PDB file of C-alpha atoms in Angstrom:
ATOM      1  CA  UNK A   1      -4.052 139.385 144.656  1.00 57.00           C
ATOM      2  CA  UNK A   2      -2.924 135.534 143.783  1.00 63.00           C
ATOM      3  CA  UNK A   3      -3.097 132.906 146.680  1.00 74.00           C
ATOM      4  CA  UNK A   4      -1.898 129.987 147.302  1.00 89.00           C
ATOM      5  CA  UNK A   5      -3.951 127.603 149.803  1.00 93.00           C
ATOM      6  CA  UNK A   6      -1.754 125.241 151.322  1.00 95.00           C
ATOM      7  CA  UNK A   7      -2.962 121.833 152.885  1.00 96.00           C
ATOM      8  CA  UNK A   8      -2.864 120.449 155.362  1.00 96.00           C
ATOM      9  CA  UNK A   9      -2.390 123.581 157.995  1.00 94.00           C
ATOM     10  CA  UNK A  10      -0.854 121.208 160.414  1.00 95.00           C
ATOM     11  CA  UNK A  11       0.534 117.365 160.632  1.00 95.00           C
ATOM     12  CA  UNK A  12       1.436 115.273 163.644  1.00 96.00           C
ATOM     13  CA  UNK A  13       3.381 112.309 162.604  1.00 95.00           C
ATOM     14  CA  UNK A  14       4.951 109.266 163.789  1.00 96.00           C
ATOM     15  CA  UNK A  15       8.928 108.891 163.187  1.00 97.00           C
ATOM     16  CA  UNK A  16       9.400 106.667 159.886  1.00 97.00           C
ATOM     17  CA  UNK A  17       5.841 107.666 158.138  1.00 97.00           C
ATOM     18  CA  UNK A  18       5.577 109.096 154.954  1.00 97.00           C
ATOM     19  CA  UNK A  19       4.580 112.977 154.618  1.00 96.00           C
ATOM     20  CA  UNK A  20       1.935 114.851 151.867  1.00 97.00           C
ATOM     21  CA  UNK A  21       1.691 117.771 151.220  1.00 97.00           C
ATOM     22  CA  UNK A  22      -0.237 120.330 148.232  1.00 97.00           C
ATOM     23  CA  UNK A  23      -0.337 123.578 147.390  1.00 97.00           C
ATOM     24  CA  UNK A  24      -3.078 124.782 144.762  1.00 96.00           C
ATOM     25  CA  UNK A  25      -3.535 128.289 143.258  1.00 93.00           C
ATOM     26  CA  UNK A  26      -6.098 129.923 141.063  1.00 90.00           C
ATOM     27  CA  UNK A  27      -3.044 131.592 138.793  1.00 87.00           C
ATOM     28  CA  UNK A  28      -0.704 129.524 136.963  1.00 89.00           C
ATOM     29  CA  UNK A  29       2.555 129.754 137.482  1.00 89.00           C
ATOM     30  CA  UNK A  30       6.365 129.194 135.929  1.00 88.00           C
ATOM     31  CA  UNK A  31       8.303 128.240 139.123  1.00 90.00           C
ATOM     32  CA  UNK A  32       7.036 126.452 142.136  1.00 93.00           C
ATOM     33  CA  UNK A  33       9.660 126.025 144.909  1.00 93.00           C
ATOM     34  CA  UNK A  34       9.070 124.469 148.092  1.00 96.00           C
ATOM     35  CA  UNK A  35      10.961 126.048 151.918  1.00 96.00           C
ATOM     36  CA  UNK A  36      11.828 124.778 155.228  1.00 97.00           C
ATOM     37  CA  UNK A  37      11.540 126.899 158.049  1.00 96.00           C
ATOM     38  CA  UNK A  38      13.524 125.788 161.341  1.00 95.00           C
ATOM     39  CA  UNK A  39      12.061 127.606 164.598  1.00 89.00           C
ATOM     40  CA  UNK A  40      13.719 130.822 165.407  1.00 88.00           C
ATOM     41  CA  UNK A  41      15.390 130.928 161.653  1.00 93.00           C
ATOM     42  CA  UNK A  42      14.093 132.042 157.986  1.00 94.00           C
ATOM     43  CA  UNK A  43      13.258 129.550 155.821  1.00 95.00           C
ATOM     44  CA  UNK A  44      15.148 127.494 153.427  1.00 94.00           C
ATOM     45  CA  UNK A  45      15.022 126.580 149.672  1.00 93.00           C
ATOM     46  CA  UNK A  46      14.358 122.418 149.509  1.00 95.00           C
ATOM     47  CA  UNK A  47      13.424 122.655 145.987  1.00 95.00           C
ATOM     48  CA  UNK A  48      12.715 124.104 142.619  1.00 92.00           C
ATOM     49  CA  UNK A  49      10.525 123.130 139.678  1.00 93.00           C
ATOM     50  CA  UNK A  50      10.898 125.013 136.523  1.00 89.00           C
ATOM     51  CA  UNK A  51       8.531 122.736 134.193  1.00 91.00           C
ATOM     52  CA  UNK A  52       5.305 121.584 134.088  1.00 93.00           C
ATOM     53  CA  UNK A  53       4.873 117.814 135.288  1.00 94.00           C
ATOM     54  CA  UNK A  54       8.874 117.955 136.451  1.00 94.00           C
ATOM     55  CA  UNK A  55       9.957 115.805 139.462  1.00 96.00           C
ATOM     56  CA  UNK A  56      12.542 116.429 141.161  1.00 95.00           C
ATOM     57  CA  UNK A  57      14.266 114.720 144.399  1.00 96.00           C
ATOM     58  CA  UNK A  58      16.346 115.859 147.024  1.00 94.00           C
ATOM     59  CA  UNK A  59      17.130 113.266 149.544  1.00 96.00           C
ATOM     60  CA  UNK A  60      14.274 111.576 151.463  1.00 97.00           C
ATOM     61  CA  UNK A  61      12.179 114.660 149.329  1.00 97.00           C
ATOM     62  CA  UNK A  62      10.257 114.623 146.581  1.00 98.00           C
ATOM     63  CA  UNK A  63       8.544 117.313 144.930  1.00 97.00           C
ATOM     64  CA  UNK A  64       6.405 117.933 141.314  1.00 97.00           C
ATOM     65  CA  UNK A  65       5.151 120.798 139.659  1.00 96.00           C
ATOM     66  CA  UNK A  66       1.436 120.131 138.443  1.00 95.00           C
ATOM     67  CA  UNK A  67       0.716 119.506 134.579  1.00 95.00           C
ATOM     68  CA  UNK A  68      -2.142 122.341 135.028  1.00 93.00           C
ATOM     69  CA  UNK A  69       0.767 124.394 136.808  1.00 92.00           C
ATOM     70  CA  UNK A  70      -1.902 125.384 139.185  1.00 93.00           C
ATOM     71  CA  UNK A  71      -0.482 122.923 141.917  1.00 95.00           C
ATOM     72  CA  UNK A  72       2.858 121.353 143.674  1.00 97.00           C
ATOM     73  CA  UNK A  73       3.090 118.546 146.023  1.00 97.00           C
ATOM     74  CA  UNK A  74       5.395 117.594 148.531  1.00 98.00           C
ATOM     75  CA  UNK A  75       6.145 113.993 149.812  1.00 98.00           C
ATOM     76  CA  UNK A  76       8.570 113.460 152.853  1.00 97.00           C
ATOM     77  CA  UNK A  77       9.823 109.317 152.794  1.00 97.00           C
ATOM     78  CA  UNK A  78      10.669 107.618 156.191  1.00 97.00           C
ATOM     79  CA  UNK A  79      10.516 111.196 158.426  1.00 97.00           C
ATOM     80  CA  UNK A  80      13.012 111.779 161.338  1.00 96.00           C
ATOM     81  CA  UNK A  81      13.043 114.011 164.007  1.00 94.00           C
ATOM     82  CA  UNK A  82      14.978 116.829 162.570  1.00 95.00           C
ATOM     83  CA  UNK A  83      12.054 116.941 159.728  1.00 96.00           C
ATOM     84  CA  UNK A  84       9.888 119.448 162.434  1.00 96.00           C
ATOM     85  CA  UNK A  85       9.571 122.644 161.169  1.00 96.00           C
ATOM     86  CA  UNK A  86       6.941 124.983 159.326  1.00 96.00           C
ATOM     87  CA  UNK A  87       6.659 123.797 155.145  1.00 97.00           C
ATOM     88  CA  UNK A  88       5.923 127.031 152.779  1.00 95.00           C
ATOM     89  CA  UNK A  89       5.374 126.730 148.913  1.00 95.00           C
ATOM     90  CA  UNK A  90       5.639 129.503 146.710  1.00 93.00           C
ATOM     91  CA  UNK A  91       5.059 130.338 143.327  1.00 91.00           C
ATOM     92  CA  UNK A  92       6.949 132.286 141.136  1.00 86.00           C
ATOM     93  CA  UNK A  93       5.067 134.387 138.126  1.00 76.00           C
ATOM     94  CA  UNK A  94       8.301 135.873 136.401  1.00 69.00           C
ATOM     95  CA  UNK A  95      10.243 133.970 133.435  1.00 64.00           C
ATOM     96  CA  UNK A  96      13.020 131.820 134.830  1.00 58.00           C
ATOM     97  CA  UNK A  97      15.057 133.909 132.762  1.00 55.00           C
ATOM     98  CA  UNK A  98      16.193 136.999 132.161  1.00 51.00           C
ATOM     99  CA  UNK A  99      16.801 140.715 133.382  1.00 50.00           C
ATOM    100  CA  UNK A 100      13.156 141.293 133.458  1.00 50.00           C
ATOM    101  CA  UNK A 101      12.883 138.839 136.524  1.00 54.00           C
ATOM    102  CA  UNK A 102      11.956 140.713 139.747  1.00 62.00           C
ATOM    103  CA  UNK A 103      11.549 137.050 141.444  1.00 68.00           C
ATOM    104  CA  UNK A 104       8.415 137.958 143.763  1.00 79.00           C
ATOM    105  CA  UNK A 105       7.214 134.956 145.432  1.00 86.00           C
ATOM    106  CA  UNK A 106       3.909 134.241 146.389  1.00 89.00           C
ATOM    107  CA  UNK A 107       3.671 132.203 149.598  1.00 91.00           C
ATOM    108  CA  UNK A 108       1.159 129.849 150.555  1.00 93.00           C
ATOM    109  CA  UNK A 109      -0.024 129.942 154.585  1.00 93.00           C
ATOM    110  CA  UNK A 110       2.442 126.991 155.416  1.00 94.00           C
ATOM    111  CA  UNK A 111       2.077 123.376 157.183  1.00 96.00           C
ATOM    112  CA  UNK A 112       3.134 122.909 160.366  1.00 96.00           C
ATOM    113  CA  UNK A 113       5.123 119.509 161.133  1.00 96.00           C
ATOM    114  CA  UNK A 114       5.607 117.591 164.146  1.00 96.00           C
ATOM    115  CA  UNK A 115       6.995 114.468 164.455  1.00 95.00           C
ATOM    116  CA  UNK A 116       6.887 112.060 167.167  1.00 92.00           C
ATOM    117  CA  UNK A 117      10.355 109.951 168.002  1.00 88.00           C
TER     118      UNK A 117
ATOM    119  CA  UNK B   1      30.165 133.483 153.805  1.00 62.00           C
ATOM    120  CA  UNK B   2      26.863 135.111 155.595  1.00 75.00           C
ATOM    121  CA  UNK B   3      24.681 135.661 153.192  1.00 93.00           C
ATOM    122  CA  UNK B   4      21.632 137.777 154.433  1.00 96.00           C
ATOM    123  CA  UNK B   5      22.384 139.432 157.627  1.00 96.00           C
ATOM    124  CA  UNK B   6      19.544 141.270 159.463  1.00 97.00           C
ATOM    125  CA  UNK B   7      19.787 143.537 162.702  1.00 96.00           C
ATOM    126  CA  UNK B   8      18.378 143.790 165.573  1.00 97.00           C
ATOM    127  CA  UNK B   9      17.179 139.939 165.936  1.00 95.00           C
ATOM    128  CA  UNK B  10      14.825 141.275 168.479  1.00 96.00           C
ATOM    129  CA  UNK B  11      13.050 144.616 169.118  1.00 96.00           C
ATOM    130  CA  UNK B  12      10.142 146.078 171.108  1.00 97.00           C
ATOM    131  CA  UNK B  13       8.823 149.375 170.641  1.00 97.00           C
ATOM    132  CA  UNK B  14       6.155 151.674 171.787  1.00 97.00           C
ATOM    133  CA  UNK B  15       3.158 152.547 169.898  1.00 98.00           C
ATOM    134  CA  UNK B  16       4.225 155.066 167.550  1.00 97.00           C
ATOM    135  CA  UNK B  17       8.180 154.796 167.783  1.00 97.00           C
ATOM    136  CA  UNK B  18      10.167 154.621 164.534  1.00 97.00           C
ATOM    137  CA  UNK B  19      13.104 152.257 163.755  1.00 96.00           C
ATOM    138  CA  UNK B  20      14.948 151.699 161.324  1.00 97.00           C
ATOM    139  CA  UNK B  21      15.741 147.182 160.056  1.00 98.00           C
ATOM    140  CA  UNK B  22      18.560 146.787 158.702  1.00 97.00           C
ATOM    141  CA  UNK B  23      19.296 144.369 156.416  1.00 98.00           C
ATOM    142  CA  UNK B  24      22.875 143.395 154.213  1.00 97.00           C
ATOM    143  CA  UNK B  25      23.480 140.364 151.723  1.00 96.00           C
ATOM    144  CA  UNK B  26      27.239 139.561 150.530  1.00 95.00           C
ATOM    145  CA  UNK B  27      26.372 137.152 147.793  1.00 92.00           C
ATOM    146  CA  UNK B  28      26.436 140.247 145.171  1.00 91.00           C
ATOM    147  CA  UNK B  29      22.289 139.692 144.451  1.00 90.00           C
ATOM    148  CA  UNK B  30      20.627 142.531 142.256  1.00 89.00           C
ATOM    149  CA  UNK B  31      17.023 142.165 143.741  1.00 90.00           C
ATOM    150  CA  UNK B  32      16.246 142.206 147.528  1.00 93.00           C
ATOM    151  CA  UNK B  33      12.795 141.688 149.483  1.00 94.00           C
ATOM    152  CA  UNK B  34      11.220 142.690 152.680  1.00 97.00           C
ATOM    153  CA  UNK B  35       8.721 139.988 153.928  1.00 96.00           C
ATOM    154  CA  UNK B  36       6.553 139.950 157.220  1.00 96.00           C
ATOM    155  CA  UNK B  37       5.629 136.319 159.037  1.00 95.00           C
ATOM    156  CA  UNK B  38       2.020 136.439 161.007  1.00 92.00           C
ATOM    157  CA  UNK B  39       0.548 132.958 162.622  1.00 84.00           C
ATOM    158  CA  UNK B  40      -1.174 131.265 159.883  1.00 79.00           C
ATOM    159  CA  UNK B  41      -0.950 133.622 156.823  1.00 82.00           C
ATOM    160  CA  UNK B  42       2.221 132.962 155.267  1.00 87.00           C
ATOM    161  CA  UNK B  43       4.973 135.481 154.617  1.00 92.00           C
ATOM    162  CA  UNK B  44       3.803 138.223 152.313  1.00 92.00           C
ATOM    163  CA  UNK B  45       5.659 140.901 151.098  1.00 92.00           C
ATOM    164  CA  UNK B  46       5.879 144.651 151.677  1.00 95.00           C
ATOM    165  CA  UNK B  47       8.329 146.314 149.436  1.00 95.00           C
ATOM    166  CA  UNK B  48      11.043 144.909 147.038  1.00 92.00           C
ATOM    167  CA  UNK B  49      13.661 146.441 145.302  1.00 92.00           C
ATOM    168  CA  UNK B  50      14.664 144.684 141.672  1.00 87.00           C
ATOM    169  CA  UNK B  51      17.777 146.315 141.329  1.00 86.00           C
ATOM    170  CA  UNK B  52      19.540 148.925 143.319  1.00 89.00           C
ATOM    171  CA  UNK B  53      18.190 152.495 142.536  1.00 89.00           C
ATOM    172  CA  UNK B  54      14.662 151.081 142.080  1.00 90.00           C
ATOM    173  CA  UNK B  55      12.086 150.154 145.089  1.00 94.00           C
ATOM    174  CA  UNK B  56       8.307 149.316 144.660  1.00 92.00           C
ATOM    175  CA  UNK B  57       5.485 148.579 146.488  1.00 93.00           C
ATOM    176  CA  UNK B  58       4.541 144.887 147.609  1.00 91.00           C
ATOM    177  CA  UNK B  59       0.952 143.252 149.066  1.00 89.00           C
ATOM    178  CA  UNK B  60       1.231 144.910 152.882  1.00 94.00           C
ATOM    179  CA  UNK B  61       3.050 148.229 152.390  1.00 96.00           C
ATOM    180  CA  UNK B  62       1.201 150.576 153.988  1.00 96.00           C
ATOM    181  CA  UNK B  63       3.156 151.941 156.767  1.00 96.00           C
ATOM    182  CA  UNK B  64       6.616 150.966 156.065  1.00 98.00           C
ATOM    183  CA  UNK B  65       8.907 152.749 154.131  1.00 97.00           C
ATOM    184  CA  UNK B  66      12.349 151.366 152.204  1.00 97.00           C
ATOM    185  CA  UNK B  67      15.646 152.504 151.278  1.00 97.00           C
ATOM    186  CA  UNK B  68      18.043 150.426 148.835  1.00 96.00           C
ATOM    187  CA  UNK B  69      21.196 152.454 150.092  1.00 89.00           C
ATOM    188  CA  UNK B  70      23.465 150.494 148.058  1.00 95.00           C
ATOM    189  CA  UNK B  71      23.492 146.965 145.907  1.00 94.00           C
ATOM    190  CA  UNK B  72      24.021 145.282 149.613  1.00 96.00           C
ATOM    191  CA  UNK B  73      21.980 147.207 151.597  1.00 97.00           C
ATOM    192  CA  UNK B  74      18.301 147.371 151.766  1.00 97.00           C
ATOM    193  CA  UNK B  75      16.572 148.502 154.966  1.00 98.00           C
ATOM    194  CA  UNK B  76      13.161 148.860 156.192  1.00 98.00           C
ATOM    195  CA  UNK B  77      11.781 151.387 158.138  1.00 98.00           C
ATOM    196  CA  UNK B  78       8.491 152.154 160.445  1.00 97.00           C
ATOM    197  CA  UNK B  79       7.621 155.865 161.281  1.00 93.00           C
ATOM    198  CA  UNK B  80       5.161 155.315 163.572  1.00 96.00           C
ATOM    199  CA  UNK B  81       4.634 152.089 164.788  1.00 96.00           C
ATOM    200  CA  UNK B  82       1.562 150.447 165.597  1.00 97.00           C
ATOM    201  CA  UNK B  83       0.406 147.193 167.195  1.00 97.00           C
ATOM    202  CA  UNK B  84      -0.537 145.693 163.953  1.00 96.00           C
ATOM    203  CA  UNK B  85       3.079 145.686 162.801  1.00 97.00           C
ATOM    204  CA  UNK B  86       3.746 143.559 165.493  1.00 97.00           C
ATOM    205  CA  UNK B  87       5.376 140.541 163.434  1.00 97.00           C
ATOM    206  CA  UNK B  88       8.585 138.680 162.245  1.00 97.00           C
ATOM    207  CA  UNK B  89      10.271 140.261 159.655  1.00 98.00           C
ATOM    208  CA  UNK B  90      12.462 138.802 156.817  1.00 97.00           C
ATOM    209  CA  UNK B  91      14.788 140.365 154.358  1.00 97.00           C
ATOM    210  CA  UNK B  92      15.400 138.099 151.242  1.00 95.00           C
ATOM    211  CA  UNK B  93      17.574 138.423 148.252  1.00 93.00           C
ATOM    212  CA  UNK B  94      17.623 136.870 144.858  1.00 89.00           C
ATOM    213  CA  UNK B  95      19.825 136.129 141.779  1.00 82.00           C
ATOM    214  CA  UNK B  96      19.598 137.969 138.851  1.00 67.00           C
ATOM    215  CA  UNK B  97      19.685 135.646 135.391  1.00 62.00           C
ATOM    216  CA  UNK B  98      17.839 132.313 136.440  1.00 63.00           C
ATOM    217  CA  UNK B  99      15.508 132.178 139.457  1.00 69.00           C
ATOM    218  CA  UNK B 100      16.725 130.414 142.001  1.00 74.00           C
ATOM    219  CA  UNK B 101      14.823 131.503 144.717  1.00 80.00           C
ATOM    220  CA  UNK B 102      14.988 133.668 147.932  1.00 88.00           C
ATOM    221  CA  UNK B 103      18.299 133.745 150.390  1.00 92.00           C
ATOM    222  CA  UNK B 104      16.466 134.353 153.549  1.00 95.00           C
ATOM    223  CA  UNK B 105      18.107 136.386 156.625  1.00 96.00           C
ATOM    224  CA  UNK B 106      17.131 134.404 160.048  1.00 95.00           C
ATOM    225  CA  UNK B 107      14.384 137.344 160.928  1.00 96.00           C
ATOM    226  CA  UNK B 108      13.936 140.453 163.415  1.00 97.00           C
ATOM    227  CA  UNK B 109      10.872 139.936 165.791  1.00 96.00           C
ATOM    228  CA  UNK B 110       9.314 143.240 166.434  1.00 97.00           C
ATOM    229  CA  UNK B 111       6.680 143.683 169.233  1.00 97.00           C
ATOM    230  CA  UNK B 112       4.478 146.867 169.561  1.00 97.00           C
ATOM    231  CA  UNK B 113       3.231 147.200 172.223  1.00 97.00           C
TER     232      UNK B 113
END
């Protein structure tokens, strides 16, 4: 079935540095969104991208869905403490419209982030 | 406003129990998802249901078996447990109309043991 590698697996990072992060597939897709996952909880939506080469910003986040719509990337500005946690992407092979729309997700493997006060 | 509640948050079972995960979302959301969490693969999904009545088969779901009792309700069940589905679990719900994404429940973490 599709995959999505994720990279990197893992990040250790000094409070106040910038944060990358990619997700690549060999299936294109219509919707990449990107999800936080706190320890002990179930992950949360950060973002969604509904067009190729879209950017879209949400806070100190910043995410784009890849001209090829093959990729999505993940940048994290000036990271705090609280930013810890385990980063999924997942794409999204339905319409973004319509009854049709069963809204399976494909998840990549996730990247871990720690961040050092 | 709770969203997607799942019970138990924690269970352990013997090698070839059954249980029953229960999972409920109050946000009205035709299409609901059961996901599994494993170290370093991701979360990939076992069954989904896109509307109630209608259930089908995801990437993992050999062993587990689903019910959509109801447009809320959507719960996931293992005859005969084994060590492999030892694992956090995640129900997940979605919009119908535009995709918004998943409304995640905050997990049951089954051991077999």
């Amino acid at each position: 079935g599709q995959q999505l590698n994720q990279s990197p697996q893992s990040m250790f990072i000094q409070e106040g540095e910038d944060v990358s992060m990619n997700c690549t597939s060999s299936s294109i897709f219509n919707t990449w969104l990107w999800y936080k996952q706190d320890p002990g909880e179930g992950p949360v939506l950060l973002i969604a991208l509904y067009k190729a080469g879209e950017l879209t910003s949400n806070g100190r986040l910043t995410a784009q869905f890849g001209i090829t719509r093959k990729d999505s990337f993940l940048n994290i500005s000036a990271s705090i403490p609280s930013d810890v946690g385990i980063y999924f992407c997942a794409g999204h092979l339905g319409p973004p419209y319509g009854s049709g729309n069963t809204g399976k997700l494909i998840f990549g493997q996730g990247t871990t982030l720690q961040v050092k006060p | 406003n709770a969203g997607v509640t799942q019970t138990p948050k924690f269970q352990v079972l013997k090698t070839g129990q059954s249980m029953t995960l229960q999972c409920a979302q109050d946000m009205n959301h035709n299409s609901m998802y059961w996901y599994r969490q494993d170290p370093g693969m991701g979360l990939r999904l076992i069954y989904y249901s896109a509307s109630e009545g209608t259930t089908d088969k995801g990437e993992v779901p050999n062993g587990y078996n689903v019910s959509r009792l109801n447009k809320r309700e959507f719960s996931l069940r293992l005859e005969s447990a084994a060590p492999s589905q030892t694992s956090v679990y995640f129900c997940a719900s979605s919009e119908a109309g535009r995709f918004y994404g998943y409304t995640f429940g905050s997990g049951t973490r089954l051991t077999v043991v």
